[in-house]
Amino acid sequence: MTIKIKNICCIGAGYVGGPTMAVIAKHCKDIQVNVVDINKKRINDWNSNNLDKLPIYEPGLAEIIIKTRGNNLHFSNLVQENIASADMIFISVNTPTKKSGFGAGKASDLKWIDLCAREISKYACGHTIVVEKSTLPIKTADTIKQILGSSKKTPAGELKTFSVLSNPEFLSEGTAINDLENPDRILIGGEEKESIDTLISIYKNWVPEEKILTTNIWSSELSKLISNAFLAQRISSINSISALCEKTGANIKEVSLAIGGDKRIGKKFLNTGPGFGGSCFKKDILNLIYICNHYGLPEVSNYWSKVIDINQWQTKRISRLVVEKLFGTLTSKRIGILGFSYKANTNDTRESPAINICKDLLEEGAILQIYDPKVSFEQVEYELENCVELDSKKNISKFNWIYSETMEKASEGCDALIILTEWDEFSKIDWGLISDKMRSPAWIFDTRLISNSKEATNYGLNVWNVGIGD
Ligand code: NAD
Ligand code: UDX
């Protein structure tokens, strides 16, 4: 038995809510999908006729938005009205690390989840299936259920009931549409069979049934955190070995290929880099650490904290290395930063290693010329002003960086170029052209191993590659 779903409401029009609901709307034409958010600018941008203004850049997203928006996909700030008319509500709001209070720096800040649950409790009508889409600490469903249960009837006296499911999202930014269209698995945790079957019936519109996994609600909540922890652990593992390769003459690309050839290890997620970024990995491991400590498992929490330690160390050692190679001083030297997003094919800069590397170089007195194909001037400014504010005591001038519209402009007069994001265009750099624009002796630091370093060397550039050296 399933319940007929006519109206879905998704609370949170962010990197998860927007693309996920667009794909549901594409495949479920008989369902009206309403994505709501308290952020007015974000909703205006989702409704913009200029598709370049969509609030997030994600390959393939604009094409789906053109076909669905205004038909069965709607973006608005009408949170209460859309809660009231929904049969199923996805909670896709942000769950960042707490900045203050108990658990600050580790625990997830659940204030937005709490607020959503209260709004749903107050404004929902009839029976509503509430789906946790956000990444949450284990046992959050209990909290949501308690809050939902605080209101039993609508003002008109109609009985309201709720069923809570966990359905974490596994999409990666930059490949979100493909991940949503062809997921490795869909995970649904819950207790009530009818609600679980109803959510399955939605996914079955495009996902083969054998890929839909059902578990108890706690396994589902926890599996999301663990999935991210395992992925991040793999990156810290390969990054730790990148440093050993540089010391010994081994080549990290060759080592990745050799170990990835073992099916038990697998080929994916073995690319060394400047450290993982993004809004999820660090936050979710910190949350896991907090949960382990809460349950009296300090050994487990210490184990996972090393993944973060190595990540921070990897980013820092790159900053230090740049200073060393440029004769120990960056004062008044120009450095081109190629890539500011935390990975290619997204305009997201949350926790991007570029932020800390830029901050370190600014502290050393460098003048940065920053280029990214999709990150706007305002976004770079937001990230750097934040860190400048934090470090005002250290006298970092906020005027020591320039936003460059092209890679060529970013390299003008530079003593060094640092490739920080693996954007495709950085794999095709014309080193003949770029070397002419730089000041000699010039360095290229490739932290993603995507450039043609042989060609760069032929044009007289010094090249340092992560996991290989110079
Ligand atoms: P986001 O910050 O891009 O979007 C969240 C949105 O929720 C914001 O626009 C915010 O204004 C809105 N919001 C907050 N409280 C609200 C309320 N009470 N009513 C209406 N709107 C409200 O976040 P995101 O990246 O989409 O992540 C959302 C959740 O999904 C997080 O828990 C995250 O860990 C998880 N997740 C993220 C990714 C990813 O790649 N970004 C992938 C999988 C899971
Ligand atoms: C991650 C998870 O992959 C996804 O399943 C989850 O839903 C959200 O968190 P995301 O952060 O968008 O997705 O991107 P991901 O591809 O995992 O990359 C995260 C960071 O790790 C990026 O900074 C990326 O550059 C880095 N990375 C990834 C590497 O350094 N090497 C790799 O081999 C893979």
Coordinates of C-alpha atoms and ligand atoms in Angstrom, one line a residue:
M1 CA 0.0 0.0 0.0
T2 CA 1.2 3.5 -0.9
I3 CA -0.2 6.9 -0.3
K4 CA -1.0 9.1 -3.3
I5 CA 1.4 12.0 -3.3
K6 CA 0.2 15.1 -5.2
N7 CA 2.2 17.8 -3.5
I8 CA 5.8 17.8 -2.3
C9 CA 7.3 20.6 -0.3
C10 CA 11.1 20.9 0.0
I11 CA 12.4 23.2 2.7
G12 CA 15.8 24.6 1.7
A13 CA 16.6 25.7 -1.9
G14 CA 20.3 25.0 -1.6
Y15 CA 22.8 22.8 -3.3
V16 CA 20.8 19.7 -2.3
G17 CA 17.2 21.0 -2.3
G18 CA 17.4 22.7 -5.7
P19 CA 18.9 19.9 -7.9
T20 CA 17.2 17.1 -6.0
M21 CA 13.7 18.6 -6.5
A22 CA 14.4 19.5 -10.1
V23 CA 15.2 15.8 -10.8
I24 CA 12.1 14.6 -8.9
A25 CA 9.9 17.1 -10.8
K26 CA 11.4 16.0 -14.1
H27 CA 10.5 12.3 -13.4
C28 CA 7.2 12.8 -11.6
K29 CA 5.1 15.0 -13.8
D30 CA 1.9 14.3 -11.8
I31 CA 3.4 15.7 -8.6
Q32 CA 3.6 19.5 -7.9
V33 CA 7.0 20.2 -6.3
N34 CA 7.4 23.4 -4.3
V35 CA 10.9 24.3 -3.1
V36 CA 10.7 27.0 -0.3
D37 CA 13.4 29.0 1.4
I38 CA 13.6 31.9 3.8
N39 CA 16.4 33.5 1.7
K40 CA 14.6 35.9 -0.7
K41 CA 17.6 36.5 -3.0
R42 CA 18.1 32.7 -3.4
I43 CA 14.5 32.2 -4.5
N44 CA 14.6 35.3 -6.8
D45 CA 17.7 33.8 -8.4
W46 CA 16.0 30.4 -8.8
N47 CA 13.2 32.2 -10.6
S48 CA 15.4 34.3 -12.8
N49 CA 14.9 34.2 -16.6
N50 CA 18.6 34.5 -17.0
L51 CA 19.8 31.0 -16.4
D52 CA 23.3 32.2 -15.7
K53 CA 21.8 33.7 -12.5
L54 CA 20.7 30.4 -11.0
P55 CA 22.1 30.4 -7.5
I56 CA 24.2 27.4 -8.1
Y57 CA 26.2 26.2 -11.0
E58 CA 25.8 22.6 -11.8
P59 CA 26.2 21.0 -15.2
G60 CA 22.9 19.9 -16.7
L61 CA 20.8 21.7 -14.1
A62 CA 19.7 24.7 -16.2
E63 CA 18.3 22.3 -18.9
I64 CA 16.0 20.6 -16.3
I65 CA 15.0 23.9 -14.8
I66 CA 13.9 25.2 -18.2
K67 CA 11.6 22.2 -18.7
T68 CA 10.1 21.9 -15.2
R69 CA 10.0 25.4 -13.7
G70 CA 6.5 26.9 -13.8
N71 CA 5.0 23.5 -14.8
N72 CA 5.4 21.2 -11.8
L73 CA 8.5 22.8 -10.1
H74 CA 8.1 26.1 -8.2
F75 CA 10.4 28.1 -6.0
S76 CA 9.0 30.5 -3.4
N77 CA 9.3 32.1 0.0
L78 CA 5.9 30.9 1.0
V79 CA 7.1 28.3 3.6
Q80 CA 3.9 28.0 5.7
E81 CA 1.4 27.8 2.7
N82 CA 3.5 25.1 1.0
I83 CA 3.9 23.1 4.2
A84 CA 0.1 23.2 4.6
S85 CA -0.6 21.8 1.1
A86 CA 2.1 19.1 1.1
D87 CA 1.6 15.4 1.5
M88 CA 5.4 14.9 1.7
I89 CA 8.0 17.3 3.1
F90 CA 11.7 17.1 2.5
I91 CA 13.9 18.9 5.0
S92 CA 17.0 20.0 3.1
V93 CA 18.3 22.8 5.2
N94 CA 21.9 23.5 6.2
T95 CA 23.3 21.7 9.3
P96 CA 26.7 23.4 9.7
T97 CA 29.1 22.9 12.6
K98 CA 28.1 24.8 15.7
K99 CA 30.1 28.0 16.2
S100 CA 29.4 28.6 19.9
G101 CA 27.9 26.9 23.0
F102 CA 28.2 23.2 24.0
G103 CA 29.9 21.2 21.3
A104 CA 31.1 24.3 19.4
G105 CA 33.5 23.4 16.6
K106 CA 32.3 19.8 16.4
A107 CA 28.6 19.2 16.9
S108 CA 26.1 20.0 14.1
D109 CA 24.1 23.1 14.6
L110 CA 20.5 21.9 14.5
K111 CA 18.7 25.2 14.9
W112 CA 17.4 25.2 11.3
I113 CA 16.2 21.6 11.7
D114 CA 14.4 22.5 14.9
L115 CA 12.8 25.5 13.3
C116 CA 11.6 23.5 10.3
A117 CA 10.1 20.8 12.6
R118 CA 8.2 23.5 14.5
E119 CA 6.9 25.1 11.3
I120 CA 5.8 21.7 10.0
S121 CA 4.2 20.8 13.3
K122 CA 2.3 24.1 13.2
Y123 CA 1.2 24.4 9.6
A124 CA 0.9 20.8 8.3
C125 CA -2.6 19.4 7.6
G126 CA -3.8 15.8 7.6
H127 CA -1.2 13.1 7.3
T128 CA 2.3 14.3 6.3
I129 CA 5.4 12.2 5.5
V130 CA 8.4 14.1 6.7
V131 CA 11.7 13.1 5.0
E132 CA 15.1 14.0 6.5
K133 CA 17.2 14.9 3.4
S134 CA 19.8 17.0 5.4
T135 CA 22.8 15.1 6.9
L136 CA 22.0 14.7 10.6
P137 CA 23.4 13.2 13.7
I138 CA 22.1 9.8 14.6
K139 CA 18.9 10.0 16.6
T140 CA 17.7 13.4 15.1
A141 CA 14.6 11.6 13.9
D142 CA 13.6 11.2 17.6
T143 CA 13.9 15.0 18.1
I144 CA 11.9 15.7 15.0
K145 CA 9.2 13.3 16.0
Q146 CA 8.9 14.9 19.4
I147 CA 8.6 18.4 18.0
L148 CA 6.1 17.3 15.3
G149 CA 4.0 15.6 18.0
S150 CA 3.5 18.9 19.9
S151 CA 0.6 19.9 17.7
K152 CA -2.2 17.4 17.2
K153 CA -4.9 19.3 15.4
T154 CA -5.3 22.1 12.8
P155 CA -7.1 25.3 13.9
A156 CA -10.2 23.8 12.2
G157 CA -10.0 20.8 14.5
E158 CA -8.7 18.4 11.8
L159 CA -6.4 15.6 13.2
K160 CA -2.8 15.8 12.0
T161 CA -0.4 12.9 11.9
F162 CA 3.2 12.5 10.8
S163 CA 5.6 9.8 9.7
V164 CA 9.3 10.5 9.7
L165 CA 11.8 8.9 7.2
S166 CA 15.5 9.3 6.8
N167 CA 16.6 9.6 3.1
P168 CA 20.1 11.0 3.1
E169 CA 21.5 12.5 -0.1
F170 CA 24.7 11.2 -1.6
L171 CA 25.1 13.6 -4.6
S172 CA 28.5 15.3 -5.2
E173 CA 28.6 18.8 -6.4
G174 CA 29.8 19.2 -10.0
T175 CA 28.2 15.9 -10.9
A176 CA 25.0 16.3 -8.9
I177 CA 22.6 15.8 -11.8
N178 CA 24.2 12.6 -13.0
D179 CA 24.4 11.4 -9.4
L180 CA 20.7 12.1 -8.9
E181 CA 19.7 10.6 -12.3
N182 CA 21.9 7.4 -11.8
P183 CA 22.5 7.0 -8.1
D184 CA 24.7 4.1 -6.8
R185 CA 21.9 3.6 -4.2
I186 CA 18.9 5.3 -2.6
L187 CA 18.8 4.8 1.1
I188 CA 15.6 5.0 3.0
G189 CA 15.4 4.5 6.8
G190 CA 12.1 4.3 8.6
E191 CA 9.6 2.3 10.6
E192 CA 6.2 2.6 8.8
K193 CA 6.0 0.4 5.8
E194 CA 3.3 2.5 4.0
S195 CA 5.5 5.7 4.2
I196 CA 8.6 3.8 3.1
D197 CA 6.7 2.3 0.1
T198 CA 5.4 5.7 -0.8
L199 CA 8.8 7.2 -1.0
I200 CA 10.1 4.1 -2.9
S201 CA 7.2 4.7 -5.4
I202 CA 8.6 8.2 -6.2
Y203 CA 12.1 7.0 -6.8
K204 CA 10.9 4.0 -8.9
N205 CA 10.0 6.5 -11.6
W206 CA 13.6 6.5 -12.6
V207 CA 15.7 4.4 -10.2
P208 CA 15.8 0.6 -10.6
E209 CA 14.2 -1.0 -7.6
E210 CA 17.3 -3.1 -6.7
K211 CA 19.2 0.1 -6.0
I212 CA 16.7 1.2 -3.3
L213 CA 18.0 0.1 0.1
T214 CA 15.8 0.2 3.2
T215 CA 17.1 0.1 6.7
N216 CA 16.1 1.1 10.2
I217 CA 16.1 4.9 10.7
W218 CA 19.3 5.0 12.8
S219 CA 21.4 3.0 10.3
S220 CA 20.3 5.3 7.6
E221 CA 21.1 8.5 9.6
L222 CA 24.5 7.1 10.6
S223 CA 25.4 5.6 7.2
K224 CA 25.4 9.1 5.6
L225 CA 28.0 10.3 8.1
I226 CA 30.1 7.2 7.7
S227 CA 30.0 7.3 4.0
N228 CA 31.5 10.8 4.0
A229 CA 34.0 9.8 6.7
F230 CA 35.2 6.9 4.6
L231 CA 35.6 9.0 1.4
A232 CA 37.5 11.7 3.3
Q233 CA 39.7 9.1 4.9
R234 CA 40.7 7.9 1.5
I235 CA 41.8 11.4 0.5
S236 CA 43.8 11.9 3.7
S237 CA 45.4 8.5 3.1
I238 CA 46.5 9.4 -0.5
N239 CA 47.5 12.9 0.6
S240 CA 49.7 11.6 3.4
I241 CA 51.5 9.3 0.8
S242 CA 51.9 12.2 -1.6
A243 CA 54.4 13.8 0.9
L244 CA 56.3 10.5 1.2
C245 CA 56.5 10.3 -2.7
E246 CA 58.0 13.7 -2.9
K247 CA 60.7 12.7 -0.4
T248 CA 61.5 9.4 -2.0
G249 CA 61.3 9.8 -5.8
A250 CA 58.1 7.7 -6.1
N251 CA 55.3 9.2 -8.2
I252 CA 51.9 9.5 -6.6
K253 CA 50.1 9.1 -9.9
E254 CA 51.8 5.8 -10.4
V255 CA 51.2 4.7 -6.8
S256 CA 47.5 5.5 -7.1
L257 CA 47.3 3.6 -10.4
A258 CA 49.1 0.6 -8.8
I259 CA 47.1 0.4 -5.7
G260 CA 43.8 1.2 -7.4
G261 CA 44.3 -1.8 -9.7
D262 CA 43.4 -4.0 -6.7
K263 CA 39.6 -4.3 -7.0
R264 CA 39.4 -4.4 -3.2
I265 CA 40.9 -0.9 -3.1
G266 CA 39.3 0.5 -6.3
K267 CA 40.4 3.2 -8.6
K268 CA 38.2 6.1 -7.6
F269 CA 38.9 8.8 -5.0
L270 CA 42.7 8.3 -5.1
N271 CA 43.6 11.8 -6.5
T272 CA 46.0 13.7 -4.4
G273 CA 45.3 17.4 -4.0
P274 CA 45.6 20.4 -1.7
G275 CA 43.3 18.8 0.8
F276 CA 39.5 18.1 0.7
G277 CA 37.1 21.0 0.9
G278 CA 33.4 21.4 0.5
S279 CA 30.6 21.8 3.0
C280 CA 30.3 18.2 4.0
F281 CA 33.5 16.2 4.7
K282 CA 35.0 18.2 7.6
K283 CA 31.6 19.0 9.1
D284 CA 30.4 15.4 9.0
I285 CA 33.7 14.0 10.5
L286 CA 33.6 16.6 13.2
N287 CA 30.1 15.6 14.0
L288 CA 31.1 11.9 14.0
I289 CA 33.9 12.8 16.5
Y290 CA 31.5 14.6 18.7
I291 CA 29.0 11.7 18.6
C292 CA 31.8 9.1 19.5
N293 CA 32.9 11.2 22.4
H294 CA 29.3 11.6 23.5
Y295 CA 28.9 7.8 23.6
G296 CA 32.2 7.3 25.5
L297 CA 34.3 6.1 22.6
P298 CA 37.4 8.4 22.7
E299 CA 39.6 5.9 20.8
V300 CA 37.1 6.0 17.9
S301 CA 36.9 9.7 17.9
N302 CA 40.7 10.1 18.0
Y303 CA 41.0 7.7 15.0
W304 CA 38.7 9.9 12.9
S305 CA 40.2 13.2 14.0
K306 CA 43.5 12.2 12.3
V307 CA 41.7 12.4 8.9
I308 CA 41.1 16.1 9.6
D309 CA 44.6 16.7 11.0
I310 CA 46.2 15.3 7.8
N311 CA 43.9 17.4 5.7
Q312 CA 44.9 20.6 7.4
W313 CA 48.5 19.6 7.3
Q314 CA 48.4 18.9 3.6
T315 CA 47.0 22.4 2.9
K316 CA 49.5 24.1 5.2
R317 CA 52.5 22.3 3.8
I318 CA 51.6 23.6 0.3
S319 CA 51.5 27.2 1.5
R320 CA 54.9 26.6 3.3
L321 CA 56.4 25.1 0.2
V322 CA 55.5 28.0 -2.0
V323 CA 57.2 30.4 0.4
E324 CA 60.3 28.2 0.5
K325 CA 60.6 27.9 -3.3
L326 CA 60.2 31.6 -3.7
F327 CA 63.4 32.2 -1.6
G328 CA 61.7 32.5 1.7
T329 CA 59.9 35.8 1.1
L330 CA 56.7 36.7 -0.7
T331 CA 56.7 40.4 0.1
S332 CA 55.4 42.3 -2.9
K333 CA 55.6 39.1 -5.1
R334 CA 52.7 38.5 -7.5
I335 CA 51.1 35.0 -7.3
G336 CA 48.4 33.8 -9.7
I337 CA 45.8 31.6 -8.1
L338 CA 44.1 29.3 -10.6
G339 CA 40.9 28.0 -9.2
F340 CA 39.1 29.1 -6.0
S341 CA 36.2 26.6 -5.8
Y342 CA 36.8 23.5 -3.7
K343 CA 36.6 21.2 -6.7
A344 CA 35.9 21.6 -10.5
N345 CA 32.4 22.2 -12.0
T346 CA 30.9 24.0 -9.0
N347 CA 30.9 27.7 -7.9
D348 CA 30.8 26.5 -4.3
T349 CA 33.7 27.8 -2.2
R350 CA 32.7 26.4 1.2
E351 CA 35.8 25.1 3.1
S352 CA 37.8 25.4 -0.2
P353 CA 41.6 24.8 0.5
A354 CA 42.1 27.9 -1.7
I355 CA 40.8 30.1 1.2
N356 CA 43.5 29.0 3.6
I357 CA 46.3 29.0 1.1
C358 CA 45.4 32.5 -0.1
K359 CA 45.2 33.6 3.5
D360 CA 48.7 32.2 4.2
L361 CA 50.2 33.8 1.2
L362 CA 48.6 37.2 2.0
E363 CA 50.0 36.9 5.5
E364 CA 53.4 36.5 3.8
G365 CA 53.0 39.7 1.9
A366 CA 52.1 38.4 -1.5
I367 CA 49.8 40.1 -4.0
L368 CA 47.3 37.6 -5.3
Q369 CA 45.7 37.6 -8.8
I370 CA 42.8 35.2 -8.5
Y371 CA 41.0 33.5 -11.3
D372 CA 38.2 30.9 -11.3
P373 CA 35.9 30.2 -14.2
K374 CA 32.7 30.1 -12.1
V375 CA 33.4 31.8 -8.7
S376 CA 32.3 35.4 -8.7
F377 CA 34.3 38.4 -7.4
E378 CA 31.7 38.8 -4.6
Q379 CA 32.2 35.2 -3.5
V380 CA 36.0 35.5 -3.4
E381 CA 35.7 38.8 -1.6
Y382 CA 33.3 37.2 0.9
E383 CA 35.7 34.4 1.7
L384 CA 38.8 36.5 1.9
E385 CA 37.2 39.4 3.8
N386 CA 36.1 36.9 6.4
C387 CA 39.6 35.6 7.0
V388 CA 41.0 39.1 6.8
E389 CA 38.6 40.2 9.5
L390 CA 39.6 37.3 11.7
D391 CA 43.2 38.2 11.3
S392 CA 43.1 41.9 11.4
K393 CA 45.7 41.9 14.2
K394 CA 48.2 40.4 11.7
N395 CA 47.8 43.4 9.4
I396 CA 46.6 41.6 6.3
S397 CA 45.6 44.3 3.9
K398 CA 42.3 43.5 2.1
F399 CA 43.6 45.2 -1.0
N400 CA 46.4 42.7 -1.7
W401 CA 44.4 40.6 -4.0
I402 CA 42.9 41.2 -7.5
Y403 CA 40.1 39.3 -9.2
S404 CA 41.2 38.3 -12.7
E405 CA 38.7 37.7 -15.4
T406 CA 41.0 35.3 -17.3
M407 CA 43.8 32.9 -16.7
E408 CA 46.1 35.1 -18.8
K409 CA 45.4 38.2 -16.7
A410 CA 46.0 36.2 -13.5
S411 CA 49.5 35.3 -14.7
E412 CA 50.6 38.8 -15.7
G413 CA 53.8 39.8 -13.9
C414 CA 53.6 36.7 -11.6
D415 CA 56.5 35.0 -9.9
A416 CA 54.3 31.9 -9.4
L417 CA 51.1 30.3 -10.5
I418 CA 49.3 27.8 -8.2
I419 CA 46.7 25.5 -9.7
L420 CA 44.3 24.8 -6.8
T421 CA 41.2 23.5 -8.6
E422 CA 41.1 20.8 -11.4
W423 CA 39.1 22.9 -13.9
D424 CA 39.4 21.4 -17.3
E425 CA 40.9 24.6 -18.8
F426 CA 44.0 24.2 -16.5
S427 CA 44.8 21.0 -18.2
K428 CA 45.1 22.8 -21.5
I429 CA 47.2 25.8 -20.5
D430 CA 49.4 27.2 -23.4
W431 CA 52.6 27.4 -21.4
G432 CA 54.4 29.3 -24.2
L433 CA 51.8 32.1 -23.9
I434 CA 51.7 32.1 -20.1
S435 CA 55.5 31.9 -19.5
D436 CA 55.9 35.2 -21.6
K437 CA 53.6 36.9 -19.1
M438 CA 55.4 35.8 -15.9
R439 CA 58.5 37.2 -14.2
S440 CA 61.6 35.0 -14.2
P441 CA 62.5 32.9 -12.4
A442 CA 58.9 31.7 -12.4
W443 CA 57.3 28.7 -10.6
I444 CA 54.3 26.6 -11.3
F445 CA 52.8 24.7 -8.4
D446 CA 50.3 22.1 -9.6
T447 CA 48.4 20.8 -6.6
R448 CA 46.0 18.7 -8.8
L449 CA 48.4 17.1 -11.2
I450 CA 46.5 18.2 -14.3
S451 CA 48.9 20.5 -16.2
N452 CA 51.4 19.5 -18.8
S453 CA 54.4 20.0 -16.7
K454 CA 56.9 18.8 -19.3
E455 CA 55.8 21.5 -21.7
A456 CA 56.0 24.1 -18.9
T457 CA 59.5 23.1 -18.1
N458 CA 60.4 23.4 -21.8
Y459 CA 59.4 27.0 -21.6
G460 CA 61.9 27.6 -18.8
L461 CA 59.4 27.4 -15.9
N462 CA 60.2 25.7 -12.7
V463 CA 57.5 23.2 -11.9
W464 CA 56.5 21.6 -8.6
N465 CA 53.8 18.8 -8.6
V466 CA 52.1 17.5 -5.5
G467 CA 53.2 13.9 -4.9
I468 CA 56.1 14.2 -7.3
G469 CA 58.1 17.2 -6.3
D470 CA 60.3 19.3 -8.7
Ligands
NAD1 P1 22.7 25.2 1.6 O1 23.2 26.1 2.6 O2 23.1 25.3 0.2 O3 21.1 25.3 1.5 C1 20.3 25.2 2.7 C2 19.1 26.2 2.5 O4 18.2 26.1 3.5 C3 19.5 27.7 2.5 O5 19.2 28.3 1.3 C4 18.8 28.3 3.7 O6 18.3 29.6 3.5 C5 17.6 27.3 3.8 N1 16.9 27.3 5.1 C6 17.5 27.2 6.4 N2 16.6 27.2 7.3 C7 15.4 27.3 6.7 C8 14.0 27.4 7.1 N3 13.7 27.2 8.4 N4 13.0 27.5 6.2 C9 13.3 27.6 4.9 N5 14.6 27.6 4.4 C10 15.6 27.4 5.3 O7 22.9 23.7 2.1 P2 23.1 22.4 1.2 O8 24.5 22.3 0.7 O9 22.0 22.3 0.2 O10 23.0 21.2 2.3 C11 21.8 20.9 2.9 C12 21.9 19.7 3.7 O11 22.3 18.6 2.8 C13 23.1 19.7 4.8 O12 22.7 18.9 5.9 C14 24.2 19.0 4.1 O13 25.1 18.4 5.0 C15 23.5 18.0 3.2 N6 24.2 17.5 2.0 C16 24.9 18.4 1.2 C17 25.5 18.0 0.1 C18 26.2 19.0 -0.8 O14 26.9 18.5 -1.7 N7 26.1 20.3 -0.6 C19 25.4 16.7 -0.3 C20 24.7 15.8 0.5 C21 24.1 16.2 1.6
UDX2 C1 30.9 14.7 -0.9 C2 30.5 13.3 -1.2 O1 31.3 12.7 -2.3 C3 29.0 13.1 -1.5 O2 28.7 11.7 -1.6 C4 28.2 13.8 -0.4 O3 26.9 13.7 -0.7 C5 28.6 15.2 -0.2 O4 30.1 15.3 0.1 P1 31.4 16.8 -2.5 O5 32.0 17.4 -1.3 O6 30.4 17.6 -3.3 O7 30.7 15.4 -2.2 O8 32.6 16.4 -3.5 P2 33.7 15.3 -3.6 O9 33.8 14.9 -5.0 O10 33.4 14.2 -2.6 O11 35.0 16.1 -3.2 C6 35.2 16.6 -1.9 C7 36.6 17.1 -1.8 O12 37.6 16.1 -1.9 C8 36.9 18.1 -2.9 O13 37.7 19.2 -2.4 C9 37.8 17.3 -3.9 O14 38.6 18.1 -4.6 C10 38.5 16.4 -2.9 N1 38.9 15.2 -3.6 C11 38.0 14.3 -4.1 C12 40.3 14.9 -3.7 O15 41.2 15.7 -3.3 N2 40.7 13.7 -4.3 C13 39.8 12.8 -4.8 O16 40.2 11.7 -5.3 C14 38.4 13.1 -4.7

